[in-house]
Short mmCIF file of C-alpha atoms in Angstrom, two decimals:
data_model
loop_
_atom_site.label_atom_id
_atom_site.label_comp_id
_atom_site.label_asym_id
_atom_site.label_seq_id
_atom_site.Cartn_x
_atom_site.Cartn_y
_atom_site.Cartn_z
CA GLY A 336 -20.99 32.15 0.09
CA ALA A 337 -18.36 29.55 -0.78
CA GLY A 338 -15.70 32.19 -1.29
CA ALA A 339 -16.19 33.63 2.19
CA ASN A 340 -16.07 30.19 3.80
CA SER A 341 -12.90 29.15 2.01
CA LYS A 342 -11.23 32.44 2.91
CA SER A 343 -12.00 32.11 6.60
CA LYS A 344 -10.79 28.49 6.60
CA SER A 345 -7.48 29.31 4.91
CA ALA A 346 -6.91 32.07 7.44
CA GLY A 347 -6.99 29.35 10.10
CA PHE A 348 -3.97 27.48 8.69
CA SER A 349 -0.97 27.64 11.00
CA LYS A 350 2.39 28.67 9.63
CA GLN A 351 3.64 25.24 10.67
CA SER A 352 1.03 23.35 8.61
CA VAL A 353 1.71 25.54 5.58
CA ALA A 354 5.43 24.85 5.98
CA VAL A 355 4.80 21.11 6.22
CA PHE A 356 2.62 21.20 3.11
CA ILE A 357 5.24 23.18 1.16
CA PHE A 358 7.92 20.71 2.25
CA PHE A 359 5.71 17.83 1.08
CA ILE A 360 5.23 19.43 -2.34
CA LEU A 361 8.95 20.15 -2.63
CA SER A 362 9.90 16.64 -1.56
CA VAL A 363 7.60 15.17 -4.21
CA THR A 364 8.79 17.46 -7.00
CA VAL A 365 12.48 17.70 -6.11
CA PHE A 366 13.37 14.33 -4.61
CA ALA A 367 11.02 12.05 -6.54
CA GLN A 368 9.70 13.53 -9.73
CA GLU A 369 6.64 12.21 -11.48
CA ASN A 370 7.35 9.31 -13.88
CA THR A 371 10.50 8.38 -11.96
CA PRO A 372 10.72 4.94 -10.32
CA LEU A 373 10.52 6.10 -6.70
CA TYR A 374 7.74 8.66 -7.13
CA PHE A 375 5.50 6.65 -4.80
CA GLY A 376 8.22 5.93 -2.24
CA ASN A 377 11.39 3.97 -1.52
CA PRO A 378 10.10 0.63 -0.17
CA SER A 379 13.17 -0.35 1.88
CA LYS A 380 14.41 3.19 2.60
CA ALA A 381 17.55 2.30 0.64
CA SER A 382 20.35 4.86 0.78
CA SER A 383 23.32 5.63 -1.46
CA ASP A 384 25.29 6.62 1.66
CA LEU A 385 27.84 3.86 2.26
CA PHE A 386 28.01 4.90 5.91
CA ALA A 387 24.27 4.45 6.42
CA GLU A 388 23.05 1.61 8.61
CA ASN A 389 22.86 -1.67 6.65
CA ALA A 390 24.26 0.08 3.56
CA GLU A 391 25.85 -3.14 2.33
CA GLU A 392 22.48 -4.91 2.31
CA ASN A 393 20.28 -2.00 1.16
CA TYR A 394 22.32 0.19 -1.19
CA LEU A 395 20.38 2.63 -3.39
CA MET A 396 21.38 2.82 -7.05
CA GLU A 397 19.46 5.24 -9.27
CA LYS A 398 20.00 4.93 -12.99
CA LYS A 399 18.23 6.71 -15.84
CA GLN A 400 16.41 3.47 -16.72
CA PHE A 401 15.50 2.16 -13.24
CA SER A 402 16.30 2.40 -9.54
CA MET A 403 17.24 -0.44 -7.21
CA SER A 404 18.19 -1.52 -3.73
CA TYR A 405 21.29 -3.71 -4.09
CA ASN A 406 22.45 -6.28 -1.56
CA ASN A 407 26.19 -6.93 -1.53
CA LYS A 408 25.69 -9.99 0.67
CA THR A 409 23.29 -11.84 -1.65
CA LEU A 410 24.97 -10.33 -4.76
CA GLU A 411 21.64 -9.29 -6.27
CA ALA A 412 19.01 -6.59 -5.98
CA ASN A 413 16.44 -6.59 -3.18
CA TRP A 414 14.11 -4.77 -5.55
CA VAL A 415 14.17 -2.89 -8.85
CA ALA A 416 11.69 -0.10 -9.64
CA TRP A 417 10.84 1.50 -12.97
CA HIS A 418 8.21 3.59 -14.74
CA LEU A 419 6.88 2.23 -18.03
CA CYS A 420 4.97 3.99 -20.80
CA ALA A 421 4.70 3.68 -24.57
CA ALA A 422 7.68 6.04 -25.08
CA ASP A 423 9.97 3.46 -23.42
CA ILE A 424 9.18 0.86 -26.07
CA GLY A 425 10.93 1.29 -29.41
CA ASP A 426 12.99 -0.64 -31.92
CA SER A 427 16.51 -0.51 -30.46
CA GLY A 428 16.63 -4.30 -30.32
CA ARG A 429 18.07 -6.55 -27.61
CA SER A 430 21.66 -5.98 -26.50
CA ASN A 431 22.33 -9.49 -25.09
CA LYS A 432 25.61 -8.16 -23.65
CA PHE A 433 25.56 -9.09 -19.95
CA ILE A 434 28.09 -6.91 -18.12
CA PRO A 435 29.29 -6.28 -14.53
CA ASP A 436 27.91 -3.10 -12.97
CA GLN A 437 30.93 -0.84 -12.55
CA SER A 438 28.88 1.75 -10.66
CA LEU A 439 28.92 -0.47 -7.55
CA PRO A 440 31.29 0.68 -4.79
CA ALA A 441 34.87 -0.04 -5.86
CA GLU A 442 35.61 -2.65 -3.19
CA TRP A 443 32.42 -4.68 -3.78
CA TYR A 444 32.42 -7.84 -5.88
CA LYS A 445 30.90 -7.24 -9.31
CA VAL A 446 29.01 -10.27 -10.60
CA LYS A 447 30.00 -11.39 -14.12
CA LYS A 448 27.97 -13.19 -16.75
CA GLU A 449 29.93 -16.44 -16.26
CA ASP A 450 29.28 -16.48 -12.51
CA TYR A 451 25.83 -18.01 -13.06
CA GLN A 452 27.51 -21.23 -14.35
CA TYR A 453 24.42 -22.43 -16.24
CA ASN A 454 25.86 -25.86 -17.03
CA ALA A 455 26.33 -26.60 -13.34
CA TYR A 456 23.32 -24.85 -11.80
CA GLY A 457 20.79 -24.46 -14.64
CA PHE A 458 19.39 -21.02 -13.70
CA ASP A 459 18.81 -18.27 -16.24
CA ARG A 460 20.20 -14.81 -15.77
CA GLY A 461 16.70 -13.44 -15.24
CA HIS A 462 16.09 -9.73 -15.84
CA ILE A 463 14.20 -7.92 -13.09
CA CYS A 464 13.57 -4.83 -15.24
CA PRO A 465 12.91 -6.53 -18.62
CA SER A 466 15.04 -5.86 -21.66
CA ALA A 467 11.90 -5.29 -23.75
CA ASP A 468 10.66 -2.56 -21.34
CA ARG A 469 13.65 -0.44 -22.38
CA THR A 470 13.96 -0.42 -26.17
CA SER A 471 13.67 3.28 -27.01
CA THR A 472 17.48 3.54 -27.27
CA SER A 473 20.33 1.04 -27.34
CA GLU A 474 21.76 2.73 -24.22
CA ASP A 475 18.53 2.09 -22.32
CA ASN A 476 18.44 -1.52 -23.40
CA GLN A 477 22.07 -2.11 -22.51
CA ALA A 478 21.39 -0.88 -18.96
CA THR A 479 18.97 -3.76 -18.41
CA PHE A 480 21.85 -6.21 -19.06
CA LEU A 481 23.83 -5.01 -16.06
CA MET A 482 24.32 -8.01 -13.78
CA THR A 483 22.86 -6.02 -10.85
CA ASN A 484 19.53 -6.32 -12.70
CA MET A 485 19.72 -10.16 -12.76
CA ILE A 486 18.55 -12.90 -10.43
CA PRO A 487 18.94 -16.68 -10.82
CA GLN A 488 15.58 -17.73 -12.30
CA SER A 489 14.39 -21.20 -13.18
CA PRO A 490 13.93 -21.45 -16.96
CA ASP A 491 10.17 -22.18 -16.64
CA CYS A 492 9.67 -19.12 -14.44
CA ASN A 493 11.83 -16.80 -16.56
CA ARG A 494 10.88 -17.95 -20.05
CA ILE A 495 7.18 -18.69 -19.54
CA THR A 496 5.34 -17.37 -16.48
CA TRP A 497 7.46 -14.27 -15.82
CA LYS A 498 7.82 -13.52 -19.53
CA ASN A 499 4.04 -13.63 -20.03
CA LEU A 500 3.54 -11.11 -17.21
CA GLU A 501 6.20 -8.86 -18.76
CA SER A 502 4.41 -9.05 -22.11
CA TYR A 503 1.14 -8.11 -20.42
CA GLU A 504 2.65 -5.05 -18.78
CA ARG A 505 3.89 -3.82 -22.17
CA GLU A 506 0.46 -4.39 -23.69
CA LEU A 507 -0.96 -2.14 -20.97
CA ALA A 508 1.66 0.53 -21.69
CA LEU A 509 1.03 0.41 -25.43
CA SER A 510 -2.72 0.81 -24.92
CA GLY A 511 -2.58 4.23 -23.28
CA ASN A 512 -1.44 3.48 -19.73
CA GLU A 513 1.59 4.30 -17.63
CA LEU A 514 2.87 1.85 -15.05
CA TYR A 515 4.89 2.10 -11.86
CA ILE A 516 6.55 -1.27 -11.25
CA PHE A 517 8.48 -2.87 -8.41
CA ALA A 518 9.93 -6.39 -8.64
CA GLY A 519 12.49 -8.58 -6.95
CA PRO A 520 13.45 -11.88 -5.32
CA VAL A 521 12.43 -13.23 -1.92
CA GLY A 522 13.14 -16.34 0.13
CA SER A 523 15.86 -18.91 -0.37
CA GLY A 524 16.13 -21.91 -2.69
CA GLY A 525 14.86 -22.58 -6.19
CA THR A 526 14.71 -25.50 -8.62
CA SER A 527 16.25 -25.56 -12.09
CA GLY A 528 16.67 -28.37 -14.58
CA ARG A 529 19.78 -29.35 -12.60
CA GLY A 530 17.96 -29.68 -9.26
CA TYR A 531 17.43 -27.66 -6.08
CA PHE A 532 19.95 -25.00 -5.02
CA ASP A 533 19.87 -22.22 -2.47
CA GLU A 534 22.98 -20.52 -3.84
CA ILE A 535 25.38 -20.40 -6.76
CA LYS A 536 28.92 -20.72 -5.42
CA LEU A 537 31.39 -18.51 -7.25
CA GLU A 538 34.49 -20.15 -8.69
CA ASN A 539 37.78 -19.12 -7.07
CA ASN A 540 35.85 -17.04 -4.55
CA GLU A 541 34.19 -17.76 -1.21
CA ARG A 542 31.16 -15.67 -2.20
CA SER A 543 27.85 -16.96 -3.57
CA ILE A 544 24.77 -15.60 -5.36
CA LYS A 545 21.56 -16.29 -3.50
CA VAL A 546 18.93 -18.32 -5.38
CA PRO A 547 15.45 -16.95 -4.48
CA GLU A 548 12.44 -19.08 -3.65
CA PHE A 549 9.96 -16.66 -5.28
CA CYS A 550 9.96 -13.78 -7.75
CA TRP A 551 7.46 -11.04 -6.90
CA LYS A 552 6.15 -8.07 -8.84
CA ILE A 553 3.82 -5.14 -8.12
CA ILE A 554 2.35 -3.02 -10.93
CA LEU A 555 0.34 0.18 -10.42
CA ILE A 556 -1.55 1.14 -13.61
CA LEU A 557 -2.87 4.59 -14.56
CA PRO A 558 -4.20 6.03 -17.81
CA GLU A 559 -1.43 8.26 -19.18
CA GLY A 560 -1.72 11.75 -17.72
CA GLU A 561 -0.33 14.28 -15.27
CA ASP A 562 -0.45 14.67 -11.47
CA ASP A 563 -0.23 10.91 -10.95
CA ILE A 564 -0.50 10.95 -7.16
CA SER A 565 -3.71 12.99 -7.24
CA ARG A 566 -5.22 10.54 -9.74
CA ILE A 567 -4.90 7.48 -7.50
CA THR A 568 -8.28 6.31 -6.20
CA GLN A 569 -9.74 3.12 -4.75
CA ASP A 570 -10.53 2.12 -8.34
CA THR A 571 -6.88 2.33 -9.46
CA HIS A 572 -5.79 -0.98 -11.01
CA VAL A 573 -2.93 -2.77 -9.23
CA ILE A 574 -1.48 -6.19 -9.96
CA SER A 575 0.72 -8.11 -7.52
CA VAL A 576 2.09 -11.61 -7.98
CA CYS A 577 4.47 -14.00 -6.24
CA VAL A 578 5.75 -16.71 -8.62
CA PRO A 579 7.62 -19.84 -7.43
CA ASN A 580 11.18 -19.95 -8.74
CA LYS A 581 11.01 -23.56 -9.86
CA GLN A 582 10.60 -25.75 -12.89
CA GLY A 583 6.97 -26.63 -13.58
CA CYS A 584 5.64 -23.35 -12.18
CA HIS A 585 3.78 -22.78 -15.46
CA VAL A 586 1.96 -26.12 -15.52
CA ALA A 587 -1.06 -25.06 -13.46
CA GLY A 588 -1.74 -21.99 -15.60
CA ASP A 589 -0.41 -18.54 -16.32
CA TRP A 590 0.90 -15.78 -14.05
CA ASP A 591 -2.57 -14.75 -12.90
CA ILE A 592 -2.87 -17.85 -10.71
CA TYR A 593 -0.03 -16.38 -8.63
CA LYS A 594 -1.84 -13.15 -7.82
CA CYS A 595 -1.63 -12.07 -4.19
CA SER A 596 -2.13 -8.90 -2.17
CA ILE A 597 0.51 -6.19 -1.89
CA ASN A 598 0.16 -6.66 1.87
CA TYR A 599 1.35 -10.25 1.43
CA ILE A 600 4.45 -9.12 -0.48
CA GLU A 601 5.12 -6.51 2.20
CA GLU A 602 4.85 -9.23 4.83
CA ILE A 603 7.39 -11.56 3.20
CA THR A 604 9.84 -8.81 2.16
CA ASN A 605 9.49 -6.31 5.05
CA PHE A 606 9.17 -3.52 2.47
CA ASP A 607 6.61 -0.70 2.50
CA PHE A 608 5.21 0.17 -0.92
CA PHE A 609 3.37 3.37 -1.95
CA ASP A 610 3.96 4.96 1.44
CA ILE A 611 3.57 8.42 -0.06
CA LEU A 612 -0.19 7.78 -0.47
CA PRO A 613 -2.67 8.62 2.30
CA ASP A 614 -2.72 5.68 4.74
CA ASP A 615 -6.36 4.69 4.15
CA LEU A 616 -5.95 4.69 0.36
CA GLU A 617 -2.66 2.82 0.58
CA GLU A 618 -4.24 0.17 2.80
CA TYR A 619 -7.26 -0.22 0.50
CA LEU A 620 -5.09 -0.78 -2.59
CA GLU A 621 -2.80 -3.21 -0.77
CA GLU A 622 -5.46 -5.53 0.62
#
């Protein structure tokens, strides 16, 4: 019966295919453990090797609270990834202490709080991984105030549209779900209360912080559980948005009017999300 069939089929596996399968299992469990930010893949193939190709523009930084690809040319992250569940949300409070990220390579410029020059440029220091997503300990919350986790965001985007989406993701986490989230900036040029700028020029320095045109986010939502990869189906809930980084972006409605496909975000960023999933399932979820 079934037992005989399955036995004869398994006998047909080549040693090579078994080895490939074992390597796949090991790579999932050893290199990207469940509930860690890059469990579903590293969208830009960022590396922490400073001698890797394009290391200065795609430098991998993995912290306990989130992972990111940092760009030393734009002086901000290309993307930040994190896992969110109810256990991440506590009562540690908000640090509000914006600090340079000393874990960047020693010779790289480390952006400071004052570099955003709000009075001149009018952009908020906008969290990519939100402060309120990391309130289980004061250490976790402080990590979100590293300047590597900031982008110049228009006040309307940061304080209204983006904030409402962040609140929604925490509601999902507090109602029995776990979320895998990617977010970051794309494009050039945004509008604050002071006008249009494509960069913030640093004082006493020839460098500048790039002002993005859009802020994008991708959220994969699962009921809390184990074996997350095996639980992904065509019915898995994903949210992807691309919000204009400009004043007035909230006037037409809330964040849900900025929904788009993951494919669209891949197109404008050149990143590849969820590449650990089978190709047909990945493509279905990203359409």
